[in-house]
CSV table of C-alpha atoms in Angstrom, one decimal:
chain,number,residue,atom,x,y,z
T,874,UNK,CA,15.2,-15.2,-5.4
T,875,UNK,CA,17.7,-12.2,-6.5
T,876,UNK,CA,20.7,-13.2,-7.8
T,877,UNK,CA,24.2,-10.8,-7.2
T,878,UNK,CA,27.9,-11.3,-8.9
T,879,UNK,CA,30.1,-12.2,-6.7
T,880,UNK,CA,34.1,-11.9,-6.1
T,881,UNK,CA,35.9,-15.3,-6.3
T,882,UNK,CA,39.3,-13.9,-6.3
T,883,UNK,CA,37.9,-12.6,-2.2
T,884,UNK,CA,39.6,-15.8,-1.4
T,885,UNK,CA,43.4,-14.8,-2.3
T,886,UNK,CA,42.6,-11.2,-0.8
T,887,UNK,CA,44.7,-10.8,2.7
T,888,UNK,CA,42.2,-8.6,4.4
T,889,UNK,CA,39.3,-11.3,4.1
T,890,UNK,CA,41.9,-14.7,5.0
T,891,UNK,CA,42.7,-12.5,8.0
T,892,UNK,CA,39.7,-12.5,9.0
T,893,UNK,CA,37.9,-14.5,11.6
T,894,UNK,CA,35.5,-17.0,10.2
T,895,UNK,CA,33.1,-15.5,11.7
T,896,UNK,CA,33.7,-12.0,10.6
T,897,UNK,CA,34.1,-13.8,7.3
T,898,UNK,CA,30.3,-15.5,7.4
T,899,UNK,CA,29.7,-11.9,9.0
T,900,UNK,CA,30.6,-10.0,5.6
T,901,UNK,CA,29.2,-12.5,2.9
T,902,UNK,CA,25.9,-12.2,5.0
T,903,UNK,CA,25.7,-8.7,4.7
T,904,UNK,CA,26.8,-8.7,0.9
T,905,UNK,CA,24.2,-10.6,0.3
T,906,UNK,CA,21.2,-9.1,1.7
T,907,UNK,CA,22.2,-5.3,1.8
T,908,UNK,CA,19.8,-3.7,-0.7
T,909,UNK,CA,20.3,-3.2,-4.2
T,910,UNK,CA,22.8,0.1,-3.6
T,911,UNK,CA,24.3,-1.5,-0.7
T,912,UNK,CA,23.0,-0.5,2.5
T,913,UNK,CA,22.4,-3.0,4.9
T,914,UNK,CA,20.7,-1.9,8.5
T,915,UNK,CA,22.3,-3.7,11.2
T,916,UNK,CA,20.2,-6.1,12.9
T,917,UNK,CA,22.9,-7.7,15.7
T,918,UNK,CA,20.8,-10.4,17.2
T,919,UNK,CA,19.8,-12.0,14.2
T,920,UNK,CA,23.1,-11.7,12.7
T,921,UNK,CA,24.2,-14.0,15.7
T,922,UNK,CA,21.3,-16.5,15.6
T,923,UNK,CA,22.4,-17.4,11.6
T,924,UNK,CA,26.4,-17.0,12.2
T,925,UNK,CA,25.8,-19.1,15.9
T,926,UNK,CA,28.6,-17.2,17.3
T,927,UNK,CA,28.7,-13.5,19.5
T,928,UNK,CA,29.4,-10.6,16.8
T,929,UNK,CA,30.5,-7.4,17.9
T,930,UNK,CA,30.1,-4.8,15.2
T,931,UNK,CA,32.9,-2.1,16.5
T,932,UNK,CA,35.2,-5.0,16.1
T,933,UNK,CA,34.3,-6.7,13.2
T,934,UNK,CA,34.2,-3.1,11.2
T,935,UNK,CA,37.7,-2.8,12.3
T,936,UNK,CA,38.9,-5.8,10.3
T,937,UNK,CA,36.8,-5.0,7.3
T,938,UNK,CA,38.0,-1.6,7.3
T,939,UNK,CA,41.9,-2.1,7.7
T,940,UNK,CA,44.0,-0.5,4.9
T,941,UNK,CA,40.7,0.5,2.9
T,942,UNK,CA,37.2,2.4,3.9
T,943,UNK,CA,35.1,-1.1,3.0
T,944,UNK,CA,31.9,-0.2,4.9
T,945,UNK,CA,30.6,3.3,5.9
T,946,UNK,CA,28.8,4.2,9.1
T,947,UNK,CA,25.9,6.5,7.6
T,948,UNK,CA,24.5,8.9,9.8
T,949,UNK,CA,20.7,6.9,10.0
T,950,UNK,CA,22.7,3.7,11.5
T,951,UNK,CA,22.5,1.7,8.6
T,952,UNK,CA,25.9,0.3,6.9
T,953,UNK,CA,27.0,1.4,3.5
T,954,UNK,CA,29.1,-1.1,1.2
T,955,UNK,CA,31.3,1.6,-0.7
T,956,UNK,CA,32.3,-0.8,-3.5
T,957,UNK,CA,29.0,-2.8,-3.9
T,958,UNK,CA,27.2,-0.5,-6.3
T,959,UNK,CA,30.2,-0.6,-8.8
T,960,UNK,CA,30.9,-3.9,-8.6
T,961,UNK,CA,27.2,-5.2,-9.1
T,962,UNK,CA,26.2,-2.8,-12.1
T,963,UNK,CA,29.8,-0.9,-13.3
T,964,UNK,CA,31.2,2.6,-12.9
T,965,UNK,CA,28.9,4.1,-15.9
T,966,UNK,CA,26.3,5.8,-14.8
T,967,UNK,CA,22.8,5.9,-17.1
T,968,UNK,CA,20.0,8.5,-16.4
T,969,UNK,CA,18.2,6.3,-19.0
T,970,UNK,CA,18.3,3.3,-16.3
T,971,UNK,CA,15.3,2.3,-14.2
T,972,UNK,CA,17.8,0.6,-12.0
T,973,UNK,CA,20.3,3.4,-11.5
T,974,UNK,CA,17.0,5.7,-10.8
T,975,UNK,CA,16.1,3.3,-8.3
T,976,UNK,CA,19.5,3.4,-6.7
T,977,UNK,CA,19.8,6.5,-6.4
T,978,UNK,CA,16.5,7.0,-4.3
T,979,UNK,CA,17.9,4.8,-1.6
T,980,UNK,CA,21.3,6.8,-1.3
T,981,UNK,CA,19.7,10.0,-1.2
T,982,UNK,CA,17.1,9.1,1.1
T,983,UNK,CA,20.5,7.4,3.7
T,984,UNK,CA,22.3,10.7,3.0
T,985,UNK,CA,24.3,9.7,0.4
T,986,UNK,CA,25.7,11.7,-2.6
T,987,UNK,CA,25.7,9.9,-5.8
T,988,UNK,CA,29.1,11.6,-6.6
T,989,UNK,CA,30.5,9.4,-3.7
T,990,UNK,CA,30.3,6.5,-5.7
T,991,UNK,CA,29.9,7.1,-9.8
T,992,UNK,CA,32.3,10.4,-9.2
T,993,UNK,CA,32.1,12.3,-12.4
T,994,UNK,CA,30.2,9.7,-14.6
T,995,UNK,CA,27.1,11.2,-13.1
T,996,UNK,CA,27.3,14.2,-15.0
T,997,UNK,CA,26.1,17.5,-14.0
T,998,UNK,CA,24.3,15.6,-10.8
T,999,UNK,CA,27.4,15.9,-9.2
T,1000,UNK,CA,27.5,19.4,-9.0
T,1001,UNK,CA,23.7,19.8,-7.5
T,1002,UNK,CA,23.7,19.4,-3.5
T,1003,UNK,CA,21.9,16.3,-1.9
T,1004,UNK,CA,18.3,17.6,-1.6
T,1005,UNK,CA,17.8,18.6,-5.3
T,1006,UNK,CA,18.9,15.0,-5.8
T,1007,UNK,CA,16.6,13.7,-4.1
T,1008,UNK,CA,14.1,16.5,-6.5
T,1009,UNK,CA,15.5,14.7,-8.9
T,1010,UNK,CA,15.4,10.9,-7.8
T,1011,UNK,CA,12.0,11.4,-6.3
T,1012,UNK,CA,10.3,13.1,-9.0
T,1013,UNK,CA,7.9,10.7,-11.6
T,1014,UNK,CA,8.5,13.0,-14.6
T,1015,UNK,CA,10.6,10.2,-16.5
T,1016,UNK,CA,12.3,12.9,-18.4
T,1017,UNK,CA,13.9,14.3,-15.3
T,1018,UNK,CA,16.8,12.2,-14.7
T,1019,UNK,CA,18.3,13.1,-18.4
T,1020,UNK,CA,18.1,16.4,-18.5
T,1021,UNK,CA,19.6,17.1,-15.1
T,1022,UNK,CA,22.2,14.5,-16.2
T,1023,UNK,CA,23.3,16.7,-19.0
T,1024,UNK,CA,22.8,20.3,-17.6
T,1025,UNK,CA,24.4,22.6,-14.8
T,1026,UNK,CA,22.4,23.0,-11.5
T,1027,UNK,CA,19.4,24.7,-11.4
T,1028,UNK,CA,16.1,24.4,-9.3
T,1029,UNK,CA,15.2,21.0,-11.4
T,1030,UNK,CA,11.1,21.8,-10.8
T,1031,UNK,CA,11.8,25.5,-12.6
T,1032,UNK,CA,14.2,23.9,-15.3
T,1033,UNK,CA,11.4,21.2,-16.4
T,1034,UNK,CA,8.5,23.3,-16.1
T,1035,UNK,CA,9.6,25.4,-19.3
T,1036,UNK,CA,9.4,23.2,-22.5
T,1037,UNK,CA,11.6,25.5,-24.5
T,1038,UNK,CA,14.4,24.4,-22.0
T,1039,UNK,CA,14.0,21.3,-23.8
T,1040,UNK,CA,13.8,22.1,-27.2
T,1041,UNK,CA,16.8,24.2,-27.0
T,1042,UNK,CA,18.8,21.4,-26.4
T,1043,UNK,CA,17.5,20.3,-30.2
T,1044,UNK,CA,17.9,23.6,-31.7
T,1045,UNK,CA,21.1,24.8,-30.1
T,1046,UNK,CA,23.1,26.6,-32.3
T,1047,UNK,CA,25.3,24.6,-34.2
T,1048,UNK,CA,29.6,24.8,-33.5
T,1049,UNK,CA,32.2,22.5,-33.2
T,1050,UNK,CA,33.3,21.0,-30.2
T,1051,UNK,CA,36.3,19.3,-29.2
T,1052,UNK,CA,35.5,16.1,-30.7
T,1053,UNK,CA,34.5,17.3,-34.0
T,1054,UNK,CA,30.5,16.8,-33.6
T,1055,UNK,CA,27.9,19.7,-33.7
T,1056,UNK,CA,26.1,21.2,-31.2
T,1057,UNK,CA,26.0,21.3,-27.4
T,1058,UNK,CA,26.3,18.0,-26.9
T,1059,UNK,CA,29.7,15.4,-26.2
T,1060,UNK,CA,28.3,12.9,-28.9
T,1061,UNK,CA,25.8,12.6,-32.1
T,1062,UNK,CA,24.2,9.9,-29.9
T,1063,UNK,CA,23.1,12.7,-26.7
T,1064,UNK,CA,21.7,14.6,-29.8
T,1065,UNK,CA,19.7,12.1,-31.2
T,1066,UNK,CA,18.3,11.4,-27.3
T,1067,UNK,CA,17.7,15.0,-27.0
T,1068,UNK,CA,15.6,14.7,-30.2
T,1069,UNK,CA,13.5,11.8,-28.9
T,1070,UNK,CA,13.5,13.3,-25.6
T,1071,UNK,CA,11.8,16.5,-27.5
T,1072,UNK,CA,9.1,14.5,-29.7
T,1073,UNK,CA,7.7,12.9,-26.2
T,1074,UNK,CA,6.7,15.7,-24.6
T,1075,UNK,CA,5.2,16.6,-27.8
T,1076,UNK,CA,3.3,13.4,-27.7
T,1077,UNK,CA,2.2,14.1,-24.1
T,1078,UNK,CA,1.1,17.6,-24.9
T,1079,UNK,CA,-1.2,16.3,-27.8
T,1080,UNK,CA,-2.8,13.2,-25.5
């Protein structure tokens, strides 16, 4: 059974008191069994044999949606919780993170940039266009995710295909950057990473 977080102070909020109860059992429904980025495909007649009351959708998206964009139309039918992603796992993005990966597949494959979401905690991903995402978010070279995280756009396939790309993120020259730490990267720790990143394509070469 999965288990979510969940808002209590939703209760004090005046959007959700004004809504009907219906449209109230209507949106804790769909929190709860949207998928794990948040989209939710609309499914109207069972909606109304588990709330026991008519739903129209038009209207009920109405309320949700006064004074804030609470749920998105996407362009394949299905609903898109703009907050739930954030809420459930936080606003930092992790290219490390099997769940994030996973996330990420289901907005691309609805038509949904990353960047609408995580903004610029995704990195360089938000600067590549929605079908090298999905490159990206479909691909099962576990190394992938990383190193587009930390780069500019390029044809992802091209970038990993050439192992110096890789160790050059190890063997950049060295400088100073803003925050006092050597290299091309933000942090000693994206360095280290970079290392390890390195040694296990190494590994995989030598198998």
């Amino acid at each position: 059974m999965a288990k979510r977080f969940t808002d209590t102070e939703i209760w004090e909020q005046d959007w959700y008191i004004d809504l009907p109860t219906k449209y109230k059992l209507t949106w804790n429904y769909i929190k709860d069994k949207c998928d794990n980025c948040g989209i939710w495909r609309p499914n109207k007649s069972l909606l109304q044999r588990i709330i026991g009351e008519p739903i129209n959708l038009e209207d009920f998206l109405t309320f949700v949606n006064i004074e804030k964009s609470r749920i998105t139309v996407l362009p394949t039918g299905r609903w898109f919780l703009r907050d739930f992603f954030i809420f459930q796992y936080g606003d930092k993005f992790s290219p490390t993170s099997q769940i994030h990966k996973g996330a990420i597949k289901q907005l691309v494959a609805n038509g949904v940039h990353p960047k609408e979401i995580l903004g610029k905690s995704i990195g360089e991903i938000q600067n590549y266009d929605l079908e090298e995402v999905k490159e990206i978010a479909y691909s099962k070279d576990i190394n992938i995710l990383l190193i587009a995280y930390h780069n500019p756009y390029q044809r992802v396939k091209d970038k990993v295909k050439d192992k110096e790309y890789v160790l050059s993120l190890t063997n950049a020259k060295k400088s100073k950057n803003e925050n006092g730490f050597s290299g091309n990267f933000k942090s000693q720790g994206e360095e280290l990473m970079a290392k390890r990143l390195h040694k296990g394509i190494e590994e995989k070469n030598e198998v």
